[in-house]
mmCIF file of C-alpha atoms in Angstrom:
data_model
loop_
_atom_site.group_PDB
_atom_site.id
_atom_site.type_symbol
_atom_site.label_atom_id
_atom_site.label_comp_id
_atom_site.label_asym_id
_atom_site.label_seq_id
_atom_site.Cartn_x
_atom_site.Cartn_y
_atom_site.Cartn_z
ATOM 1 C CA MET A 248 64.001 -23.029 90.563
ATOM 2 C CA LYS A 249 65.655 -19.821 89.524
ATOM 3 C CA LYS A 250 64.362 -20.307 86.055
ATOM 4 C CA ILE A 251 60.828 -20.776 87.212
ATOM 5 C CA VAL A 252 60.966 -17.663 89.407
ATOM 6 C CA PHE A 253 62.484 -15.695 86.397
ATOM 7 C CA LEU A 254 59.777 -17.003 84.111
ATOM 8 C CA LEU A 255 57.128 -15.890 86.715
ATOM 9 C CA LEU A 256 58.687 -12.450 87.030
ATOM 10 C CA ILE A 257 58.853 -11.866 83.160
ATOM 11 C CA PHE A 258 55.185 -13.216 82.997
ATOM 12 C CA CYS A 259 53.941 -10.744 85.637
ATOM 13 C CA SER A 260 55.021 -7.852 83.424
ATOM 14 C CA MET A 261 53.042 -9.075 80.533
ATOM 15 C CA VAL A 262 49.613 -9.422 82.363
ATOM 16 C CA HIS A 263 47.173 -6.579 82.827
ATOM 17 C CA THR A 264 44.812 -7.607 85.529
ATOM 18 C CA ALA A 265 46.739 -6.552 88.741
ATOM 19 C CA GLU A 266 44.536 -8.265 91.352
ATOM 20 C CA ALA A 267 44.414 -11.432 89.381
ATOM 21 C CA ASP A 268 48.225 -11.276 88.783
ATOM 22 C CA LYS A 269 48.842 -10.910 92.506
ATOM 23 C CA ARG A 270 46.807 -13.989 93.249
ATOM 24 C CA PHE A 271 48.229 -15.947 90.478
ATOM 25 C CA PHE A 272 51.952 -15.447 91.035
ATOM 26 C CA ALA A 273 52.117 -15.158 94.702
ATOM 27 C CA ASN A 274 53.839 -18.335 96.142
ATOM 28 C CA GLU A 275 51.810 -18.543 99.253
ATOM 29 C CA SER A 276 48.476 -18.393 97.465
ATOM 30 C CA LYS A 277 49.155 -20.718 94.497
ATOM 31 C CA LYS A 278 47.390 -23.724 95.966
ATOM 32 C CA ALA A 279 44.314 -21.647 96.910
ATOM 33 C CA TYR A 280 44.282 -20.049 93.474
ATOM 34 C CA LEU A 281 44.577 -23.449 91.783
ATOM 35 C CA ALA A 282 41.565 -24.715 93.732
ATOM 36 C CA GLU A 283 39.653 -21.735 92.857
ATOM 37 C CA MET A 284 40.390 -22.083 89.146
ATOM 38 C CA GLU A 285 39.443 -25.782 89.297
ATOM 39 C CA ALA A 286 36.228 -24.802 90.943
ATOM 40 C CA ASN A 287 35.542 -22.319 88.075
ATOM 41 C CA ILE A 288 36.236 -25.057 85.642
ATOM 42 C CA THR A 289 33.645 -27.351 87.350
ATOM 43 C CA VAL A 290 31.078 -24.518 87.319
ATOM 44 C CA ASN A 291 31.846 -23.313 83.825
ATOM 45 C CA PRO A 292 33.769 -25.819 81.700
ATOM 46 C CA ASP A 293 33.905 -23.437 78.779
ATOM 47 C CA LYS A 294 35.646 -20.663 80.695
ATOM 48 C CA GLU A 295 38.868 -20.656 78.734
ATOM 49 C CA THR A 296 40.881 -18.469 80.836
ATOM 50 C CA SER A 297 40.417 -20.432 84.029
ATOM 51 C CA THR A 298 41.229 -23.702 82.173
ATOM 52 C CA ILE A 299 44.567 -22.240 80.898
ATOM 53 C CA GLU A 300 45.429 -20.766 84.232
ATOM 54 C CA SER A 301 44.697 -24.083 86.039
ATOM 55 C CA ALA A 302 46.762 -26.015 83.560
ATOM 56 C CA LEU A 303 49.719 -23.591 83.785
ATOM 57 C CA LEU A 304 49.637 -23.669 87.421
ATOM 58 C CA LYS A 305 49.582 -27.404 87.608
ATOM 59 C CA GLN A 306 52.781 -27.382 85.383
ATOM 60 C CA ILE A 307 54.501 -24.872 87.429
ATOM 61 C CA ILE A 308 53.758 -26.710 90.656
ATOM 62 C CA SER A 309 54.329 -30.280 89.659
ATOM 63 C CA GLN A 310 57.033 -30.167 86.974
ATOM 64 C CA ASP A 311 60.713 -29.932 87.565
ATOM 65 C CA GLN A 312 62.248 -29.102 84.141
ATOM 66 C CA LYS A 313 65.752 -29.988 85.338
ATOM 67 C CA ASN A 314 64.749 -33.644 85.940
ATOM 68 C CA VAL A 315 63.150 -34.916 82.753
ATOM 69 C CA GLN A 316 62.531 -38.755 83.086
ATOM 70 C CA ILE A 317 62.694 -40.714 79.772
ATOM 71 C CA GLY A 318 62.642 -44.260 81.219
ATOM 72 C CA TYR A 319 65.553 -45.467 78.963
ATOM 73 C CA THR A 320 69.265 -45.479 79.487
ATOM 74 C CA LYS A 321 72.417 -46.169 77.599
ATOM 75 C CA GLU A 322 73.464 -49.902 77.878
ATOM 76 C CA GLU A 323 76.954 -51.275 78.489
ATOM 77 C CA ILE A 324 78.971 -54.294 77.663
ATOM 78 C CA THR A 325 82.386 -55.361 78.437
ATOM 79 C CA PRO A 326 84.787 -56.562 75.690
ATOM 80 C CA ASP A 327 84.905 -60.217 76.989
ATOM 81 C CA GLN A 328 81.301 -60.416 77.980
ATOM 82 C CA ARG A 329 79.239 -63.229 76.417
ATOM 83 C CA VAL A 330 75.841 -61.977 75.351
ATOM 84 C CA ASP A 331 72.795 -64.087 76.108
ATOM 85 C CA PRO A 332 70.244 -64.075 73.224
ATOM 86 C CA ALA A 333 67.319 -63.620 75.753
ATOM 87 C CA ASP A 334 69.026 -60.561 77.269
ATOM 88 C CA PHE A 335 69.796 -59.193 73.693
ATOM 89 C CA THR A 336 65.993 -59.683 72.870
ATOM 90 C CA LYS A 337 65.086 -57.848 75.981
ATOM 91 C CA SER A 338 67.440 -55.043 74.936
ATOM 92 C CA ILE A 339 65.701 -54.828 71.515
ATOM 93 C CA ALA A 340 62.274 -54.735 73.436
ATOM 94 C CA ARG A 341 63.384 -51.779 75.462
ATOM 95 C CA TYR A 342 64.814 -49.990 72.414
ATOM 96 C CA THR A 343 61.534 -50.419 70.376
ATOM 97 C CA LYS A 344 59.429 -49.156 73.332
ATOM 98 C CA ALA A 345 61.898 -46.133 73.673
ATOM 99 C CA LYS A 346 61.659 -45.620 69.755
ATOM 100 C CA GLU A 347 57.820 -45.514 70.017
ATOM 101 C CA THR A 348 58.169 -43.011 72.981
ATOM 102 C CA LEU A 349 60.439 -40.829 70.829
ATOM 103 C CA GLU A 350 57.998 -40.790 67.808
ATOM 104 C CA GLN A 351 55.140 -39.874 70.204
ATOM 105 C CA SER A 352 57.242 -37.062 71.748
ATOM 106 C CA GLN A 353 58.196 -35.762 68.258
ATOM 107 C CA LYS A 354 54.546 -35.709 67.210
ATOM 108 C CA LYS A 355 53.786 -33.866 70.453
ATOM 109 C CA ALA A 356 56.429 -31.413 70.058
ATOM 110 C CA ALA A 357 55.398 -30.755 66.513
ATOM 111 C CA GLU A 358 51.861 -30.025 67.738
ATOM 112 C CA LEU A 359 53.034 -27.753 70.513
ATOM 113 C CA SER A 360 55.313 -25.860 68.071
ATOM 114 C CA SER A 361 52.339 -25.371 65.840
ATOM 115 C CA LYS A 362 50.205 -24.074 68.704
ATOM 116 C CA LEU A 363 52.967 -21.758 69.948
ATOM 117 C CA GLU A 364 53.390 -20.294 66.469
ATOM 118 C CA TYR A 365 49.595 -19.656 66.162
ATOM 119 C CA VAL A 366 49.548 -17.952 69.595
ATOM 120 C CA LYS A 367 52.613 -15.744 68.688
ATOM 121 C CA LYS A 368 50.957 -14.737 65.472
ATOM 122 C CA GLN A 369 47.694 -13.907 67.468
ATOM 123 C CA ILE A 370 49.629 -11.758 69.956
ATOM 124 C CA LYS A 371 51.461 -10.014 67.097
ATOM 125 C CA ASN A 372 48.303 -9.148 65.286
ATOM 126 C CA ILE A 373 46.013 -8.321 68.209
ATOM 127 C CA THR A 374 44.001 -5.124 67.857
ATOM 128 C CA GLU A 375 43.032 -2.479 70.447
ATOM 129 C CA GLU A 376 39.419 -3.948 70.391
ATOM 130 C CA GLU A 377 40.741 -7.442 71.212
ATOM 131 C CA LYS A 378 43.089 -6.472 73.998
ATOM 132 C CA ALA A 379 40.832 -8.473 76.501
ATOM 133 C CA LYS A 380 41.978 -11.568 74.813
ATOM 134 C CA LEU A 381 45.759 -10.730 75.343
ATOM 135 C CA ARG A 382 45.925 -12.242 78.868
ATOM 136 C CA ILE A 383 44.557 -15.627 77.470
ATOM 137 C CA TYR A 384 47.149 -15.591 74.657
ATOM 138 C CA GLN A 385 50.029 -14.757 77.110
ATOM 139 C CA LEU A 386 48.982 -17.524 79.353
ATOM 140 C CA GLN A 387 48.825 -19.929 76.372
ATOM 141 C CA PHE A 388 52.191 -18.879 75.063
ATOM 142 C CA THR A 389 53.815 -19.538 78.572
ATOM 143 C CA LEU A 390 52.187 -22.929 78.868
ATOM 144 C CA TYR A 391 52.986 -24.026 75.371
ATOM 145 C CA LYS A 392 56.699 -22.837 75.577
ATOM 146 C CA GLN A 393 57.234 -24.606 78.829
ATOM 147 C CA LEU A 394 55.747 -27.925 77.428
ATOM 148 C CA LEU A 395 57.636 -27.595 74.278
ATOM 149 C CA ASP A 396 60.970 -27.155 76.127
ATOM 150 C CA GLN A 397 60.217 -30.017 78.312
ATOM 151 C CA GLU A 398 59.367 -32.275 75.215
ATOM 152 C CA GLN A 399 62.338 -31.138 73.309
ATOM 153 C CA GLY A 400 64.706 -31.978 76.221
ATOM 154 C CA LYS A 401 63.048 -35.464 76.330
ATOM 155 C CA ILE A 402 63.552 -35.920 72.600
ATOM 156 C CA ALA A 403 67.235 -35.015 72.820
ATOM 157 C CA MET A 404 67.948 -37.424 75.756
ATOM 158 C CA LEU A 405 66.078 -40.283 74.139
ATOM 159 C CA ASP A 406 67.822 -39.769 70.627
ATOM 160 C CA GLU A 407 71.194 -39.753 72.379
ATOM 161 C CA ALA A 408 70.546 -43.070 74.289
ATOM 162 C CA LEU A 409 69.043 -44.739 71.184
ATOM 163 C CA LYS A 410 71.894 -43.886 68.869
ATOM 164 C CA SER A 411 74.356 -44.980 71.559
ATOM 165 C CA ASN A 412 72.658 -48.411 71.886
ATOM 166 C CA GLU A 413 72.461 -48.869 68.199
ATOM 167 C CA LYS A 414 76.160 -48.676 67.980
ATOM 168 C CA LEU A 415 76.501 -51.013 71.054
ATOM 169 C CA PHE A 416 74.166 -53.665 69.425
ATOM 170 C CA VAL A 417 76.511 -54.030 66.618
ATOM 171 C CA SER A 418 79.416 -54.868 68.853
ATOM 172 C CA MET A 419 77.128 -57.202 70.921
ATOM 173 C CA LEU A 420 76.522 -59.273 67.894
ATOM 174 C CA ALA A 421 80.081 -60.580 67.889
ATOM 175 C CA GLN A 422 79.673 -61.832 71.497
ATOM 176 C CA LEU A 423 76.152 -63.388 70.975
ATOM 177 C CA ALA A 424 75.749 -66.925 71.980
ATOM 178 C CA THR A 425 74.416 -68.902 68.972
ATOM 179 C CA GLU A 426 73.991 -72.433 70.366
ATOM 180 C CA GLY A 427 70.234 -72.131 70.345
ATOM 181 C CA TYR A 428 69.930 -71.373 66.595
ATOM 182 C CA GLU A 429 68.588 -74.785 65.662
ATOM 183 C CA GLU A 430 66.030 -74.941 68.416
ATOM 184 C CA ARG A 431 64.742 -71.492 67.166
ATOM 185 C CA LEU A 432 64.401 -72.954 63.748
ATOM 186 C CA MET A 433 62.273 -75.820 65.032
ATOM 187 C CA GLN A 434 60.152 -73.441 67.057
ATOM 188 C CA LEU A 435 59.631 -71.156 64.046
ATOM 189 C CA GLU A 436 58.501 -74.181 62.010
ATOM 190 C CA LYS A 437 55.878 -75.007 64.652
ATOM 191 C CA ASP A 438 54.713 -71.432 64.747
ATOM 192 C CA HIS A 439 54.532 -71.117 61.024
ATOM 193 C CA PHE A 440 52.393 -74.426 60.884
ATOM 194 C CA THR A 441 49.986 -72.905 63.401
ATOM 195 C CA LEU A 442 49.682 -69.697 61.420
ATOM 196 C CA GLU A 443 48.945 -71.636 58.220
ATOM 197 C CA ALA A 444 46.303 -73.635 59.965
ATOM 198 C CA GLN A 445 44.581 -70.498 61.150
ATOM 199 C CA ARG A 446 44.740 -69.019 57.567
ATOM 200 C CA ASN A 447 43.263 -72.201 56.084
ATOM 201 C CA LYS A 448 40.492 -72.150 58.702
ATOM 202 C CA ILE A 449 39.560 -68.557 57.754
ATOM 203 C CA ALA A 450 39.718 -69.454 54.038
ATOM 204 C CA GLU A 451 37.277 -72.314 54.502
ATOM 205 C CA LEU A 452 34.911 -70.118 56.666
ATOM 206 C CA ASP A 453 35.040 -67.370 54.089
ATOM 207 C CA VAL A 454 33.678 -69.799 51.425
ATOM 208 C CA LYS A 455 31.001 -70.991 53.871
ATOM 209 C CA ILE A 456 29.904 -67.310 54.708
ATOM 210 C CA GLU A 457 29.759 -66.486 50.958
ATOM 211 C CA HIS A 458 27.425 -69.365 50.507
ATOM 212 C CA ASN A 459 25.232 -68.564 53.511
ATOM 213 C CA THR A 460 25.133 -64.923 52.419
ATOM 214 C CA PHE A 461 23.863 -65.919 49.004
ATOM 215 C CA LEU A 462 21.117 -68.180 50.541
ATOM 216 C CA GLU A 463 20.314 -65.437 53.248
ATOM 217 C CA SER A 464 20.911 -68.205 55.958
ATOM 218 C CA GLN A 465 20.016 -67.433 59.543
ATOM 219 C CA GLU A 466 23.347 -69.081 60.567
ATOM 220 C CA LEU A 467 25.148 -66.094 58.983
ATOM 221 C CA GLU A 468 25.385 -64.060 62.222
ATOM 222 C CA GLN A 469 26.890 -66.964 64.114
ATOM 223 C CA LEU A 470 29.387 -67.591 61.172
ATOM 224 C CA LEU A 471 30.427 -63.911 61.345
ATOM 225 C CA GLU A 472 31.134 -64.269 64.974
ATOM 226 C CA GLU A 473 33.243 -67.297 64.368
ATOM 227 C CA HIS A 474 35.076 -65.412 61.710
ATOM 228 C CA LYS A 475 35.778 -62.615 64.097
ATOM 229 C CA LEU A 476 37.287 -65.147 66.613
ATOM 230 C CA LEU A 477 39.361 -66.728 64.021
ATOM 231 C CA GLU A 478 40.703 -63.311 62.995
ATOM 232 C CA GLU A 479 41.817 -62.706 66.492
ATOM 233 C CA ASN A 480 43.505 -66.121 66.582
ATOM 234 C CA LEU A 481 45.186 -65.376 63.268
ATOM 235 C CA ASN A 482 46.496 -62.082 64.604
ATOM 236 C CA ALA A 483 47.959 -63.651 67.717
ATOM 237 C CA ALA A 484 49.568 -66.299 65.517
ATOM 238 C CA SER A 485 51.067 -63.809 63.275
ATOM 239 C CA ILE A 486 52.593 -61.956 66.278
ATOM 240 C CA ILE A 487 54.169 -65.080 67.602
ATOM 241 C CA THR A 488 55.407 -66.127 64.037
ATOM 242 C CA ALA A 489 56.731 -62.820 63.378
ATOM 243 C CA GLN A 490 58.731 -62.622 66.608
ATOM 244 C CA SER A 491 60.103 -66.078 66.002
ATOM 245 C CA MET A 492 61.298 -64.930 62.642
ATOM 246 C CA LEU A 493 62.924 -62.000 64.045
ATOM 247 C CA ASP A 494 64.626 -64.144 66.742
ATOM 248 C CA VAL A 495 65.855 -66.488 64.003
ATOM 249 C CA ALA A 496 67.118 -63.500 61.871
ATOM 250 C CA LEU A 497 69.065 -62.188 65.012
ATOM 251 C CA PHE A 498 70.964 -65.537 65.149
ATOM 252 C CA GLU A 499 71.579 -65.529 61.363
ATOM 253 C CA LEU A 500 72.928 -62.093 61.667
ATOM 254 C CA ALA A 501 75.402 -63.154 64.435
ATOM 255 C CA LEU A 502 76.376 -66.111 62.346
ATOM 256 C CA LYS A 503 76.824 -63.889 59.263
ATOM 257 C CA LYS A 504 74.446 -65.942 57.186
ATOM 258 C CA ASP A 505 73.571 -62.950 55.150
ATOM 259 C CA GLU A 506 71.210 -64.462 52.550
ATOM 260 C CA LEU A 507 69.257 -66.462 55.117
ATOM 261 C CA PHE A 508 69.121 -63.160 57.347
ATOM 262 C CA TYR A 509 67.639 -61.162 54.602
ATOM 263 C CA ASN A 510 65.226 -63.796 53.588
ATOM 264 C CA SER A 511 63.975 -64.025 57.282
ATOM 265 C CA LEU A 512 63.510 -60.325 57.318
ATOM 266 C CA LYS A 513 61.450 -60.416 54.036
ATOM 267 C CA LYS A 514 59.267 -63.252 55.450
ATOM 268 C CA ALA A 515 58.880 -61.403 58.758
ATOM 269 C CA ASP A 516 57.809 -58.242 56.972
ATOM 270 C CA ASN A 517 55.056 -60.095 55.112
ATOM 271 C CA VAL A 518 53.749 -61.596 58.423
ATOM 272 C CA ILE A 519 53.981 -58.274 60.239
ATOM 273 C CA ALA A 520 51.918 -56.699 57.576
ATOM 274 C CA ALA A 521 48.964 -58.981 58.501
ATOM 275 C CA VAL A 522 49.143 -57.871 62.198
ATOM 276 C CA THR A 523 46.104 -55.736 63.060
ATOM 277 C CA SER A 524 46.742 -55.050 66.871
ATOM 278 C CA ALA A 525 48.859 -52.441 68.717
ATOM 279 C CA GLU A 526 51.932 -54.960 68.704
ATOM 280 C CA LYS A 527 52.397 -54.210 65.127
ATOM 281 C CA LYS A 528 54.438 -50.948 65.742
ATOM 282 C CA ALA A 529 56.837 -52.757 67.966
ATOM 283 C CA LEU A 530 57.443 -55.520 65.421
ATOM 284 C CA GLU A 531 58.016 -52.976 62.809
ATOM 285 C CA LEU A 532 60.561 -51.164 64.827
ATOM 286 C CA HIS A 533 62.239 -54.440 65.688
ATOM 287 C CA LEU A 534 62.387 -55.344 61.936
ATOM 288 C CA GLN A 535 63.827 -51.795 61.105
ATOM 289 C CA LEU A 536 66.474 -52.113 63.824
ATOM 290 C CA LEU A 537 67.667 -55.618 62.519
ATOM 291 C CA ARG A 538 67.735 -54.269 58.950
ATOM 292 C CA SER A 539 69.892 -51.343 60.121
ATOM 293 C CA LEU A 540 72.210 -53.757 62.120
ATOM 294 C CA GLY A 541 72.434 -55.935 59.004
ATOM 295 C CA LYS A 542 73.804 -52.950 56.930
ATOM 296 C CA GLU A 543 76.343 -52.159 59.726
ATOM 297 C CA TYR A 544 77.404 -55.646 60.284
ATOM 298 C CA PHE A 545 77.581 -57.011 56.760
ATOM 299 C CA GLY A 546 78.571 -53.747 55.105
ATOM 300 C CA MET A 547 77.096 -52.804 51.804
ATOM 301 C CA THR A 548 78.860 -55.315 49.750
ATOM 302 C CA SER A 549 76.572 -58.411 50.064
ATOM 303 C CA VAL A 550 74.534 -59.548 47.045
ATOM 304 C CA ALA A 551 71.776 -60.376 49.679
ATOM 305 C CA VAL A 552 71.799 -56.718 50.482
ATOM 306 C CA ILE A 553 71.196 -55.797 46.782
ATOM 307 C CA ALA A 554 68.255 -58.236 46.737
ATOM 308 C CA SER A 555 66.764 -56.668 49.873
ATOM 309 C CA LYS A 556 66.806 -53.177 48.548
ATOM 310 C CA GLU A 557 63.406 -51.540 48.621
ATOM 311 C CA GLY A 558 64.106 -48.822 45.915
ATOM 312 C CA LEU A 559 66.185 -48.168 42.867
ATOM 313 C CA THR A 560 67.992 -45.335 44.610
ATOM 314 C CA ASP A 561 69.534 -47.615 47.177
ATOM 315 C CA THR A 562 70.558 -50.095 44.492
ATOM 316 C CA LEU A 563 72.257 -47.422 42.550
ATOM 317 C CA ASN A 564 74.041 -46.071 45.634
ATOM 318 C CA TYR A 565 75.327 -49.603 46.313
ATOM 319 C CA PHE A 566 76.924 -49.875 42.758
ATOM 320 C CA ILE A 567 78.471 -46.308 43.030
ATOM 321 C CA SER A 568 79.940 -47.273 46.394
ATOM 322 C CA LEU A 569 81.662 -50.200 44.679
ATOM 323 C CA LEU A 570 83.746 -47.657 42.486
ATOM 324 C CA PHE A 571 85.232 -46.156 45.720
ATOM 325 C CA GLU A 572 86.338 -49.296 47.542
ATOM 326 C CA PRO A 573 88.344 -52.519 46.387
ATOM 327 C CA LEU A 574 86.434 -55.553 45.488
ATOM 328 C CA PHE A 575 88.918 -58.248 46.659
ATOM 329 C CA VAL A 576 89.910 -57.350 50.267
ATOM 330 C CA PHE A 577 90.030 -60.103 52.764
ATOM 331 C CA ASN A 578 87.877 -58.755 55.489
ATOM 332 C CA GLU A 579 84.342 -59.201 56.799
ATOM 333 C CA LYS A 580 82.877 -56.651 54.521
ATOM 334 C CA ALA A 581 84.595 -57.850 51.404
ATOM 335 C CA VAL A 582 82.839 -59.111 48.193
ATOM 336 C CA SER A 583 83.308 -62.758 47.611
ATOM 337 C CA SER A 584 84.296 -64.012 44.179
ATOM 338 C CA ALA A 585 80.717 -65.414 43.724
ATOM 339 C CA ASP A 586 79.301 -61.929 44.568
ATOM 340 C CA VAL A 587 81.631 -60.292 41.869
ATOM 341 C CA LEU A 588 80.485 -62.844 39.211
ATOM 342 C CA LYS A 589 76.833 -62.012 39.948
ATOM 343 C CA ILE A 590 77.560 -58.302 39.864
ATOM 344 C CA LEU A 591 79.270 -58.700 36.444
ATOM 345 C CA LEU A 592 76.417 -60.855 35.216
ATOM 346 C CA ILE A 593 74.008 -58.013 36.092
ATOM 347 C CA PHE A 594 76.124 -55.524 34.016
ATOM 348 C CA VAL A 595 76.465 -58.003 31.104
ATOM 349 C CA VAL A 596 72.678 -58.654 30.997
ATOM 350 C CA GLY A 597 71.993 -54.914 31.327
ATOM 351 C CA GLY A 598 74.333 -54.078 28.513
ATOM 352 C CA PHE A 599 72.841 -56.844 26.318
ATOM 353 C CA ILE A 600 69.359 -55.289 26.879
ATOM 354 C CA ALA A 601 70.601 -51.817 26.057
ATOM 355 C CA SER A 602 72.153 -53.016 22.789
ATOM 356 C CA LEU A 603 68.814 -54.574 21.716
ATOM 357 C CA TYR A 604 67.152 -51.312 22.374
ATOM 358 C CA ARG A 605 69.847 -49.419 20.542
ATOM 359 C CA ARG A 606 69.519 -51.789 17.354
ATOM 360 C CA ARG A 607 65.781 -51.191 17.372
ATOM 361 C CA ILE A 608 66.132 -47.473 17.554
ATOM 362 C CA LEU A 609 68.603 -47.447 14.725
ATOM 363 C CA ARG A 610 66.297 -49.645 12.713
ATOM 364 C CA TRP A 611 63.362 -47.296 13.227
ATOM 365 C CA SER A 612 65.514 -44.370 12.300
ATOM 366 C CA SER A 613 66.590 -45.918 9.065
#
């Protein structure tokens, strides 16, 4: 409350119109002033000053900056607690929703920051002829600053909770019950069969539509409606199948089946790419979290990790990291003998290709 009062006092010194200032900042007349401003907006929607003052008053009256609600909290687990897969999936769902909220808040904060910088520049460069606009800019500055501070506080709290839960998820994997793995595989097979059936229906209809388009058939409109319905069904089947793949990947992560885990992520990535509805974002964040947990849980020494790399930089970083850690260490992050042979094979093949190029270059130079 003190901060709000202090903000109001500073703002009073910035405004020029004394009568308006008195009405605007007097606590006993805020509600009446707000009603007047809202009436002005109704009468003249383009009256910029009244719109800004109304918005600012609503913020001052309704917002308590000390109590920013983010709707997401840090989760806890006891060392001997057995984690149910359904509960873990719910935790991931809460995580992905909070991650989306964080991204939205970051975009909003960036927009507010840009607006604030623009207003600061306008105030700094204002001329004597434009002094009538100063009040508007001051109101804008106060409003944007208040909103930005609130959004940045929300971002900091969300980021802290998300990072804390990411670390917790890794420890939860060790306690994750995995008895339902086979059932999940069977369910995934059914979901995948349904997805393929939808794809085949659309492929058949595409051929039919192409034929009717060529003949300028009157049935074309009906076929296009049918195609639209099939696309909606395909999207729904893609969402269900992708979720099943991610559920299976979670079990494979807990069971330390690294190659199966990364294969599941690749397949899920392909299915998610075909999703066209709003659920796509949550699935992408779910996939991103599992990929991150895989790196934490398996370490950076699995050949399956190399196969899953999306860019050359990550692969090179992996090989460089091998120089700084022993290859044969008997722990969960160690490279197996088969992995070492595969890595050596990569170097041998690479050296052979390099020698061929070297011989060709020498032949050309001679």
